[in-house]
Amino acid sequence: MALKEGEKPIVIGVAADSGCGKSTFMRRLTSIFGGEGVGPLGGGFDNGGWETNSLVSDLTTVLCLDDYHLNDRNGRKVTQRTALDPLENNFDLMYEQIAALKNGESIEKPIYNHVNGTLDTPETIVPTPIVIIEGLHPMYDERVRDLLDFSLYLDISDEVKLNWKIQRDMEERGHSLESILASIEARKPDFDAYIAPQKEFADLTIEVLPTQLDEEDKKTLRVRCIQKEGVSDFSPCYLFDEGSTIAWTPAPSKLSSSGPGLTMAYGTEDYYGKPAQVVEMDGTFDNIQELVYVESQLSNTSTKFYGELTQAMLKLADAPGSNNGTGLMQTLAAFAIRELYEKKAAAAKLAVIEA
Ligand code: ADP
């Protein structure tokens, strides 16, 4: 959808390592904005990759920040640096182009081709009301960070990341365990130095950890949605009573769970020195429809009617994480972004009328 006169896009940053659920999150987000997840390039969703560089719904455009890599894969062999290293990324151009989009101007964005690791001919990007920048460094450069209206970090713990990579690269793509471990180890120093510190700047972080319900269990997940307070047009979601500390075991007869059971928690805490509210789910549920029971106890979900959260989860029942806290927290984040957009759009409209 073209911008209306005087309208400026809102810009959302989504940071995460590759293979950590960005495509799945984008799918949940665009589904809430009414997108089918199929861009004009004809790309669809699969777990192998998000069709980036394209208009994904009438409202949203997603830019993959890998497109701002300075060198292609061969070039990095010469520099001996990983793509996680800021020196391998063109932050000047990233800033210039995102600032232009935010100002309502089109850009000629470079294209990094993941298949062969080379840089393709740039493409024209026309701004839409919501521009999402996703990749390794959306919050790294201060100038780019200042352009963001909301920022999200998908924080997958090392243990879970390894399990997901084993599942995808070993079981589905036939890679060896040694090669997976080697590639994780090789990336780790730069990941810790340049990617993880961006958590400090995230308005919302989804932390994915191994369950605490059973020490032996390597598959079940404990997921924490860490929501910063004081972010403009964002009201953190809470369980039962805002500001309290809550530990809740939903009645198994209302929310069935095979495996080690299911618990929820809520509380406030300091996250990188800033006050935050945290909603947590540990465990797996059997039936998405029963999630409506959890939804009935959550407030500030940014939904428009009771049941909308569960409905959104049901719509993407086949997506990874739809039976645990990853899907739930991603969906909550998507609704928060929708509300933020609607509030900002309404305020901008009012400003135009008043001018
Ligand atoms: P990215 O876009 O960051 O590369 P994807 O969303 O494509 O990540 O997910 C990559 C893979 O990680 C999926 O194919 C799946 O195996 C695993 N994965 C992602 N999210 C989850 C989840 N919530 N639960 C379990 N596995 C997941």
Coordinates of C-alpha atoms and ligand atoms in Angstrom, one line a residue:
M1 CA 0.0 0.0 0.0
A2 CA 1.4 3.3 -1.0
L3 CA 1.9 5.9 1.7
K4 CA -0.8 8.5 2.1
E5 CA 0.1 12.1 1.8
G6 CA 2.3 13.1 4.7
E7 CA 2.5 9.6 6.0
K8 CA 5.8 8.3 7.2
P9 CA 6.6 4.6 7.7
I10 CA 7.2 3.1 11.1
V11 CA 10.4 1.1 11.2
I12 CA 10.7 -2.2 13.3
G13 CA 14.0 -3.9 13.9
V14 CA 14.1 -7.7 14.4
A15 CA 17.5 -9.1 15.5
A16 CA 18.5 -12.7 15.6
D17 CA 21.0 -15.2 14.4
S18 CA 20.2 -17.2 11.3
G19 CA 18.1 -20.3 12.0
C20 CA 16.6 -18.8 15.1
G21 CA 13.0 -18.4 14.0
K22 CA 13.0 -15.0 12.2
S23 CA 11.1 -16.4 9.2
T24 CA 8.6 -18.0 11.5
F25 CA 8.1 -14.7 13.4
M26 CA 7.7 -12.8 10.2
R27 CA 5.1 -15.2 9.1
R28 CA 3.1 -14.7 12.4
L29 CA 3.5 -10.9 12.0
T30 CA 2.4 -10.6 8.4
S31 CA -0.5 -13.1 9.0
I32 CA -1.8 -10.6 11.7
F33 CA -1.5 -7.8 9.2
G34 CA -3.5 -9.8 6.7
G35 CA -0.6 -10.8 4.5
E36 CA -0.5 -14.3 3.0
G37 CA 3.2 -14.3 3.2
V38 CA 3.8 -14.4 -0.5
G39 CA 5.5 -11.5 -2.1
P40 CA 5.3 -10.2 -5.6
L41 CA 8.5 -12.1 -6.4
G42 CA 6.4 -15.3 -6.2
G43 CA 8.3 -16.5 -3.1
G44 CA 6.5 -18.3 -0.4
F45 CA 7.3 -19.4 3.0
D46 CA 9.1 -22.5 3.9
N47 CA 11.4 -23.3 6.7
G48 CA 14.4 -22.9 4.5
G49 CA 14.1 -19.2 4.1
W50 CA 12.0 -16.2 4.3
E51 CA 11.4 -14.5 0.9
T52 CA 13.0 -11.2 1.8
N53 CA 13.5 -8.1 -0.3
S54 CA 9.9 -7.9 -1.0
L55 CA 6.6 -6.5 -0.2
V56 CA 5.0 -9.1 2.0
S57 CA 1.6 -7.6 2.6
D58 CA -0.1 -4.4 1.6
L59 CA 1.3 -2.8 4.7
T60 CA 4.6 -4.3 5.3
T61 CA 8.0 -4.5 3.6
V62 CA 10.8 -6.6 5.0
L63 CA 14.4 -5.7 4.4
C64 CA 17.0 -8.3 5.1
L65 CA 20.1 -6.6 6.5
D66 CA 22.4 -9.2 4.9
D67 CA 22.0 -7.1 1.8
Y68 CA 24.3 -4.5 3.4
H69 CA 27.2 -7.0 3.6
L70 CA 30.3 -5.2 2.2
N71 CA 31.8 -8.3 0.7
D72 CA 30.5 -11.5 -0.8
R73 CA 31.5 -14.9 0.5
N74 CA 34.7 -14.9 -1.5
G75 CA 35.6 -11.4 -0.3
R76 CA 35.2 -12.6 3.3
K77 CA 37.6 -15.4 2.6
V78 CA 40.2 -12.7 1.8
T79 CA 39.3 -10.5 4.8
Q80 CA 39.1 -13.5 7.1
R81 CA 36.2 -12.0 8.8
T82 CA 32.7 -13.4 9.5
A83 CA 29.5 -11.6 8.3
L84 CA 28.8 -11.0 12.0
D85 CA 31.7 -8.6 12.2
P86 CA 30.6 -5.0 11.8
L87 CA 33.5 -4.3 9.5
E88 CA 31.8 -6.6 7.0
N89 CA 28.6 -4.5 7.0
N90 CA 28.0 -1.1 5.3
F91 CA 26.3 0.8 8.2
D92 CA 26.6 4.1 6.4
L93 CA 24.5 2.9 3.5
M94 CA 22.1 1.0 5.8
Y95 CA 21.5 4.2 7.7
E96 CA 21.2 6.4 4.6
Q97 CA 18.6 4.0 3.0
I98 CA 16.5 3.3 6.1
A99 CA 16.4 7.1 6.9
A100 CA 15.3 7.7 3.3
L101 CA 12.5 5.1 3.5
K102 CA 11.4 6.5 6.8
N103 CA 11.2 9.9 5.1
G104 CA 8.9 8.3 2.5
E105 CA 11.5 8.0 -0.3
S106 CA 12.3 5.0 -2.4
I107 CA 15.7 3.4 -2.4
E108 CA 18.0 1.3 -4.6
K109 CA 18.9 -1.4 -2.1
P110 CA 21.7 -3.8 -2.8
I111 CA 20.9 -7.6 -2.9
Y112 CA 23.1 -10.2 -1.2
N113 CA 22.4 -13.5 -2.9
H114 CA 22.4 -16.3 -0.2
V115 CA 22.5 -19.1 -2.7
N116 CA 25.9 -18.3 -4.2
G117 CA 27.1 -15.7 -1.6
T118 CA 27.5 -12.9 -4.2
L119 CA 26.1 -9.3 -4.5
D120 CA 23.4 -9.0 -7.2
T121 CA 22.0 -5.9 -9.0
P122 CA 20.3 -3.5 -6.6
E123 CA 16.4 -3.4 -6.5
T124 CA 14.0 -0.5 -6.0
I125 CA 12.2 -0.5 -2.7
V126 CA 9.2 1.7 -2.3
P127 CA 8.3 2.5 1.3
T128 CA 5.0 1.0 2.8
P129 CA 3.5 2.0 6.1
I130 CA 5.5 -0.6 8.0
V131 CA 9.1 -1.3 7.2
I132 CA 10.8 -4.2 9.0
I133 CA 14.5 -4.5 9.1
E134 CA 15.6 -8.0 10.0
G135 CA 19.0 -9.6 10.4
L136 CA 22.1 -9.7 12.5
H137 CA 22.6 -6.0 13.3
P138 CA 19.4 -3.9 13.3
M139 CA 20.3 -2.3 16.6
Y140 CA 24.1 -2.2 16.3
D141 CA 24.7 1.2 14.7
E142 CA 23.4 4.1 16.8
R143 CA 22.1 6.0 13.8
V144 CA 20.1 3.1 12.5
R145 CA 18.9 2.2 16.1
D146 CA 17.6 5.8 16.5
L147 CA 15.4 5.3 13.4
L148 CA 13.6 2.3 15.0
D149 CA 10.1 2.7 16.4
F150 CA 10.2 -0.7 18.0
S151 CA 12.9 -3.4 18.3
L152 CA 12.7 -7.1 19.0
Y153 CA 15.5 -9.6 19.8
L154 CA 15.0 -13.3 19.4
D155 CA 17.4 -14.7 22.0
I156 CA 17.8 -18.4 21.5
S157 CA 20.1 -20.0 24.1
D158 CA 23.1 -22.0 22.9
E159 CA 21.6 -25.3 23.9
V160 CA 18.3 -24.7 22.0
K161 CA 20.1 -23.2 19.0
L162 CA 22.2 -26.4 18.8
N163 CA 19.1 -28.6 19.0
W164 CA 17.3 -26.6 16.2
K165 CA 20.4 -26.7 14.0
I166 CA 20.7 -30.5 14.5
Q167 CA 17.1 -30.9 13.6
R168 CA 17.3 -28.8 10.5
D169 CA 20.9 -29.3 9.2
M170 CA 21.5 -32.8 10.3
E171 CA 18.1 -34.5 10.1
E172 CA 16.7 -32.5 7.1
R173 CA 19.9 -31.5 5.2
G174 CA 22.2 -34.4 6.0
H175 CA 25.1 -32.3 7.6
S176 CA 27.3 -34.0 10.2
L177 CA 27.1 -33.2 13.9
E178 CA 30.8 -32.2 13.7
S179 CA 30.2 -29.6 11.0
I180 CA 27.3 -28.1 12.8
L181 CA 29.3 -27.8 16.1
A182 CA 32.2 -26.4 14.2
S183 CA 30.1 -23.7 12.5
I184 CA 28.5 -22.7 15.8
E185 CA 31.8 -22.5 17.5
A186 CA 33.4 -20.5 14.7
R187 CA 30.6 -17.9 14.9
K188 CA 30.4 -17.7 18.7
P189 CA 33.1 -15.1 19.4
D190 CA 31.7 -12.6 16.9
F191 CA 28.2 -13.4 18.0
D192 CA 29.0 -12.7 21.6
A193 CA 30.9 -9.6 20.7
Y194 CA 28.6 -7.9 18.2
I195 CA 25.1 -9.6 18.1
A196 CA 24.2 -10.5 21.7
P197 CA 24.9 -7.0 23.1
Q198 CA 22.1 -5.6 21.0
K199 CA 19.7 -7.1 23.6
E200 CA 20.3 -4.1 25.7
F201 CA 18.5 -2.0 23.1
A202 CA 15.6 -4.3 22.5
D203 CA 12.1 -3.2 23.5
L204 CA 11.0 -6.8 23.6
T205 CA 13.2 -9.9 23.8
I206 CA 12.0 -13.4 23.4
E207 CA 14.3 -15.7 25.3
V208 CA 14.2 -19.4 24.5
L209 CA 15.7 -21.7 27.1
P210 CA 15.7 -25.4 27.9
T211 CA 12.8 -26.4 30.2
Q212 CA 13.2 -26.3 34.0
L213 CA 10.5 -28.9 34.4
D214 CA 12.8 -31.9 33.7
E215 CA 16.6 -31.8 33.6
E216 CA 16.8 -34.7 31.1
D217 CA 14.4 -33.2 28.6
K218 CA 16.3 -31.5 25.8
K219 CA 13.3 -30.7 23.6
T220 CA 10.8 -28.9 25.8
L221 CA 11.2 -25.1 25.9
R222 CA 10.9 -22.4 28.5
V223 CA 10.2 -19.1 26.9
R224 CA 10.4 -15.7 28.4
C225 CA 8.9 -12.5 26.9
I226 CA 10.9 -9.6 28.3
Q227 CA 9.1 -6.4 27.7
K228 CA 10.7 -3.1 28.5
E229 CA 8.6 -0.5 30.3
G230 CA 8.3 3.1 29.1
V231 CA 8.4 2.4 25.4
S232 CA 6.2 4.8 23.5
D233 CA 2.9 3.2 22.3
F234 CA 3.7 -0.2 23.9
S235 CA 2.0 -1.5 27.0
P236 CA 3.6 -4.8 28.3
C237 CA 1.3 -7.8 28.5
Y238 CA 0.9 -9.3 32.0
L239 CA -0.6 -12.2 33.8
F240 CA -3.4 -11.7 36.4
D241 CA -2.1 -8.5 38.1
E242 CA 0.3 -6.0 36.8
G243 CA 3.5 -5.6 38.9
S244 CA 2.8 -8.7 41.0
T245 CA 5.0 -11.9 40.9
I246 CA 3.0 -14.8 39.8
A247 CA 3.7 -18.5 39.4
W248 CA 0.8 -20.4 37.8
T249 CA 0.2 -24.0 36.9
P250 CA -2.9 -24.0 34.6
A251 CA -5.3 -26.7 35.4
P252 CA -4.3 -29.8 33.3
S253 CA -8.0 -30.4 32.6
K254 CA -8.2 -27.0 30.9
L255 CA -4.8 -27.0 29.2
S256 CA -3.6 -30.5 28.5
S257 CA 0.1 -31.1 28.2
S258 CA 1.9 -34.3 27.6
G259 CA 5.6 -34.3 28.6
P260 CA 6.8 -32.6 31.7
G261 CA 3.8 -30.4 32.3
L262 CA 3.2 -26.7 31.8
T263 CA 3.8 -23.7 34.0
M264 CA 3.4 -20.0 33.5
A265 CA 5.0 -17.1 35.4
Y266 CA 5.0 -13.4 35.4
G267 CA 7.0 -10.7 37.2
T268 CA 9.0 -7.6 36.9
E269 CA 12.8 -7.4 36.7
D270 CA 15.7 -5.3 35.6
Y271 CA 16.9 -6.1 32.1
Y272 CA 20.2 -4.4 31.3
G273 CA 19.4 -1.8 34.0
K274 CA 15.9 -1.0 32.7
P275 CA 12.6 -2.0 34.3
A276 CA 10.9 -4.8 32.4
Q277 CA 7.9 -7.1 32.7
V278 CA 8.3 -10.7 31.9
V279 CA 5.7 -13.3 30.9
E280 CA 6.9 -16.9 30.8
M281 CA 5.7 -20.2 29.6
D282 CA 7.5 -23.4 30.3
G283 CA 6.3 -26.6 28.6
T284 CA 4.3 -27.9 25.7
F285 CA 0.6 -27.8 25.2
D286 CA -1.4 -30.4 23.3
N287 CA -4.3 -28.5 21.9
I288 CA -4.0 -24.9 20.6
Q289 CA -7.7 -24.3 21.2
E290 CA -7.2 -24.7 24.9
L291 CA -4.8 -21.8 24.8
V292 CA -7.9 -19.6 25.1
Y293 CA -7.8 -20.5 28.8
V294 CA -4.4 -18.9 29.2
E295 CA -5.5 -16.0 27.0
S296 CA -8.4 -15.3 29.5
Q297 CA -5.8 -14.6 32.2
L298 CA -3.6 -12.3 30.2
S299 CA -4.1 -8.6 30.0
N300 CA -2.7 -6.0 27.6
T301 CA -2.4 -8.6 24.8
S302 CA -3.0 -5.8 22.2
T303 CA -5.8 -7.9 20.7
K304 CA -9.1 -6.5 19.5
F305 CA -11.3 -9.2 21.0
Y306 CA -11.0 -12.1 23.5
G307 CA -9.9 -15.2 21.5
E308 CA -8.0 -13.3 18.9
L309 CA -4.6 -14.5 20.3
T310 CA -5.7 -18.2 20.2
Q311 CA -7.2 -17.6 16.7
A312 CA -3.9 -16.3 15.4
M313 CA -2.1 -19.3 16.8
L314 CA -4.6 -21.7 15.2
K315 CA -4.2 -20.0 11.8
L316 CA -0.5 -20.9 11.8
A317 CA -0.8 -24.3 13.6
D318 CA 1.7 -25.8 11.3
A319 CA 4.5 -23.3 12.1
P320 CA 7.4 -24.3 14.4
G321 CA 6.6 -23.4 18.1
S322 CA 2.8 -23.5 17.8
N323 CA 2.6 -25.8 20.7
N324 CA 4.7 -23.9 23.1
G325 CA 5.8 -20.5 24.4
T326 CA 7.8 -19.5 21.3
G327 CA 4.6 -19.3 19.2
L328 CA 2.7 -17.7 22.0
M329 CA 5.3 -15.0 22.7
Q330 CA 5.9 -14.3 19.0
T331 CA 2.2 -13.9 18.5
L332 CA 2.0 -11.5 21.5
A333 CA 4.9 -9.5 20.0
A334 CA 3.1 -9.4 16.6
F335 CA -0.1 -8.0 18.2
A336 CA 2.0 -5.4 20.1
I337 CA 3.5 -4.3 16.8
R338 CA 0.1 -4.0 15.2
E339 CA -1.2 -1.9 18.1
L340 CA 1.9 0.3 18.0
Y341 CA 1.4 0.9 14.3
E342 CA -2.2 1.7 14.7
K343 CA -1.5 4.2 17.5
K344 CA 1.2 5.9 15.6
A345 CA -0.8 6.0 12.4
A346 CA -3.8 7.5 14.3
A347 CA -1.5 10.1 15.9
A348 CA 0.0 11.0 12.5
K349 CA -3.5 11.4 11.0
L350 CA -4.5 13.7 13.8
A351 CA -1.4 15.8 13.3
V352 CA -2.3 16.2 9.6
I353 CA -5.8 17.2 10.4
E354 CA -4.7 19.7 13.0
A355 CA -2.0 21.2 10.8
Ligands
ADP1 P1 15.5 -18.1 10.4 O1 14.5 -17.3 9.5 O2 15.9 -17.2 11.5 O3 16.6 -18.8 9.7 P2 13.3 -20.1 10.7 O4 12.1 -19.4 11.2 O5 13.3 -20.4 9.2 O6 14.6 -19.2 11.1 O7 13.6 -21.4 11.6 C1 14.7 -22.2 11.3 C2 14.5 -23.6 11.9 O8 14.6 -23.5 13.3 C3 13.1 -24.2 11.6 O9 13.1 -24.9 10.4 C4 13.0 -25.1 12.8 O10 13.7 -26.3 12.6 C5 13.7 -24.3 13.9 N1 12.8 -23.5 14.7 C6 12.5 -22.2 14.5 N2 11.6 -21.8 15.4 C7 11.3 -22.9 16.2 C8 10.5 -23.2 17.3 N3 9.8 -22.2 17.8 N4 10.4 -24.4 17.8 C9 11.2 -25.4 17.3 N5 12.0 -25.2 16.2 C10 12.1 -24.0 15.7

